[in-house]
Every structure is written in structure tokens, then in C-alpha cells.
PDB file of C-alpha atoms in Angstrom:
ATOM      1  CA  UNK A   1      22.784 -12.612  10.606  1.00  0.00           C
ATOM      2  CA  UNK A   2      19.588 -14.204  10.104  1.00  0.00           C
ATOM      3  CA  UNK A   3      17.805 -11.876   8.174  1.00  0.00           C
ATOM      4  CA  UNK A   4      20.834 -11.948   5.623  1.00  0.00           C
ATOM      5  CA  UNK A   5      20.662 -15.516   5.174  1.00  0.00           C
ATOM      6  CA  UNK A   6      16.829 -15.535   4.746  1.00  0.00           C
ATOM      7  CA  UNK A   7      17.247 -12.590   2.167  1.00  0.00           C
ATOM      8  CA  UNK A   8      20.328 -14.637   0.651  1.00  0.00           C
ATOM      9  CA  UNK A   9      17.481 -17.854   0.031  1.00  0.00           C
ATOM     10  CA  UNK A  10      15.288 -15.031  -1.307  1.00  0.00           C
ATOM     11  CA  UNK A  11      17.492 -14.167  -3.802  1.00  0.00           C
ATOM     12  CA  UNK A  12      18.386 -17.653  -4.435  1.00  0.00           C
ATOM     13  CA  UNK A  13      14.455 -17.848  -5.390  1.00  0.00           C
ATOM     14  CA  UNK A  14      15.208 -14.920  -7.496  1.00  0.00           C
ATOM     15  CA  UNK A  15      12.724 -12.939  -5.249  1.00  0.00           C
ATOM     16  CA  UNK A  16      13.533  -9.575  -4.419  1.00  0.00           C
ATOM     17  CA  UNK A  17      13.489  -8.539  -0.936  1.00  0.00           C
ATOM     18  CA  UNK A  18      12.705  -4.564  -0.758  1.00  0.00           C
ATOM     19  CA  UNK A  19      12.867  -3.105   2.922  1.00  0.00           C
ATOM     20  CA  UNK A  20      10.439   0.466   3.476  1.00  0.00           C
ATOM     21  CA  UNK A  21       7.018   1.281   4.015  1.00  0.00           C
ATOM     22  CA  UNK A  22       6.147   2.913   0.888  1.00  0.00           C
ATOM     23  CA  UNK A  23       3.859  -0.085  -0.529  1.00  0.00           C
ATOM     24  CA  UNK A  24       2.768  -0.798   3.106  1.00  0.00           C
ATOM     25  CA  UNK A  25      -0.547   1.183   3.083  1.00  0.00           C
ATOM     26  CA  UNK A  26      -1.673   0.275   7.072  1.00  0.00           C
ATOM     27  CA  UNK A  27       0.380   0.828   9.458  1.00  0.00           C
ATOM     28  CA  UNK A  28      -0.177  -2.784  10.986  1.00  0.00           C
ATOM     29  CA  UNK A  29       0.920  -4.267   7.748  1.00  0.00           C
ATOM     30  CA  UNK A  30       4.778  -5.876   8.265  1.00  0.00           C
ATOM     31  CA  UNK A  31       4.903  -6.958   4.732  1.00  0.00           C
ATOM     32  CA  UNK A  32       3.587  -8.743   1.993  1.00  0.00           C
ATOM     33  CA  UNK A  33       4.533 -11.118  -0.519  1.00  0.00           C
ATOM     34  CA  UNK A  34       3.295 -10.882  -4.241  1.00  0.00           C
ATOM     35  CA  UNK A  35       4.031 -14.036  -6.187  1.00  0.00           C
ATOM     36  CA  UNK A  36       3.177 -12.079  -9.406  1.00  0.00           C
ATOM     37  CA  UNK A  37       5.769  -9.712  -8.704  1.00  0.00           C
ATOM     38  CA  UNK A  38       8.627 -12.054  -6.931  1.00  0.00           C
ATOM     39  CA  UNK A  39       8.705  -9.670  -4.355  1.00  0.00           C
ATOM     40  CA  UNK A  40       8.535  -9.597  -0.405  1.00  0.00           C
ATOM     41  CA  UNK A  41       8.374  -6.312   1.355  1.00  0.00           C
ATOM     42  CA  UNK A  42       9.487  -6.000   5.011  1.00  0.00           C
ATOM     43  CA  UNK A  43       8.816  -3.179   7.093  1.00  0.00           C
ATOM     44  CA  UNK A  44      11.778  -0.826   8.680  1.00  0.00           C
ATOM     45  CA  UNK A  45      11.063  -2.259  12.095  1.00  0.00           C
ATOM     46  CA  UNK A  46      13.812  -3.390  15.001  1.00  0.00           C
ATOM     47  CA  UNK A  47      15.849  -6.177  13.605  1.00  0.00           C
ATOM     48  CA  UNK A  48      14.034  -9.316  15.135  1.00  0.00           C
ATOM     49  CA  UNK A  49      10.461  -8.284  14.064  1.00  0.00           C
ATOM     50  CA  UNK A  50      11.719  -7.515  10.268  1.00  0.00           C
ATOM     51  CA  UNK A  51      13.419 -11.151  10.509  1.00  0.00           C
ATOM     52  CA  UNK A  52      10.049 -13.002  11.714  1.00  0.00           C
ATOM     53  CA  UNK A  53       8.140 -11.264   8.766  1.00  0.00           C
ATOM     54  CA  UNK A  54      10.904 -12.294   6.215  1.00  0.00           C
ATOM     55  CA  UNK A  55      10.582 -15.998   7.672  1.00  0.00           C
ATOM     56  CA  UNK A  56       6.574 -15.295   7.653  1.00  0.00           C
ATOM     57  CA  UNK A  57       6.817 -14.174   3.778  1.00  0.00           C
ATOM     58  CA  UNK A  58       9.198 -16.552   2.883  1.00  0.00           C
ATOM     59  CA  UNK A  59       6.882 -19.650   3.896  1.00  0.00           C
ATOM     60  CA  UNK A  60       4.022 -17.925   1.876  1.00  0.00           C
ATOM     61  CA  UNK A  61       6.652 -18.595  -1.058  1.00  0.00           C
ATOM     62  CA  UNK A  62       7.493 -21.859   0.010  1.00  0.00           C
ATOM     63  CA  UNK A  63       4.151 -22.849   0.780  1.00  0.00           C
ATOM     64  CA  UNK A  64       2.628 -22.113  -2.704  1.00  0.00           C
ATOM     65  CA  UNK A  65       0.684 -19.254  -2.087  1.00  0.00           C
ATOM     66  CA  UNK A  66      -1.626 -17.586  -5.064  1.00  0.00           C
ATOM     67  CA  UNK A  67      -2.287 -14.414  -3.304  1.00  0.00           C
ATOM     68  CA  UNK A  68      -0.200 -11.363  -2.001  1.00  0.00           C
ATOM     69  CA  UNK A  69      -0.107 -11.673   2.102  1.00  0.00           C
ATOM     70  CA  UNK A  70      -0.314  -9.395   4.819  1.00  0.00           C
ATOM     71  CA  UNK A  71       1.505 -10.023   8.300  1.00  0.00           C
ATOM     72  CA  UNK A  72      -0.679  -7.898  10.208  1.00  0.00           C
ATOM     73  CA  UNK A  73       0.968  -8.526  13.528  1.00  0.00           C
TER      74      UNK A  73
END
């Protein structure tokens, strides 16, 4: 339920949340936001981990970053 409501602030952002690993090059790489693009991408992954790395994303949103991320955990 979590994730939803994180996604649901997302879109609220008008960001757009896309799950998959096709624009996740290394394998360690949970996601990544891009500012540029309004766009947070969480790896398929078991339901808690994809929830931390939508939190993890969303305070790169939140906290002003200029730069895509990587949550290399």
C-alpha cells in the first residue's frame, strides 16, 4: 500500500513513475531519478526494496536535486 501512495505523490508532482529494468544499465542500479525528464525508474524487485527506492527517488525530487541518481544498493 505504500508504494501506491508514494507513486500517487509522484503523480501528484506530475512525475512519472515507470517500473522495469530496461533504462537500468548495472545490475546494482535500483533506479534513478531524472529531473529533466520527470521521471523515476524503480527496479522489478520484491515489494519492500522497490518501495525504499521510490522513497529514495522521491527525496532526490523533494530535495532539489540537479542530477539523475543512482540507488546503487
Amino acid at each position: 500500500a505504500l508504494f501506491d501512495r508514494l507513486g500517487a505523490l509522484a503523480s501528484e508532482e506530475c512525475l512519472t513513475v515507470e517500473r522495469g529494468d530496461r533504462r537500468l544499465v548495472r545490475r546494482e542500479t535500483m533506479g534513478f531519478y531524472s529531473p529533466t525528464e520527470r521521471l523515476i525508474v524503480v527496479r522489478e524487485q520484491p515489494q519492500r526494496q522497490m518501495t525504499k527506492t521510490l522513497a529514495h527517488e522521491l527525496a532526490h525530487h523533494f530535495g532539489g536535486a540537479v542530477a539523475p541518481s543512482a540507488d546503487e544498493e
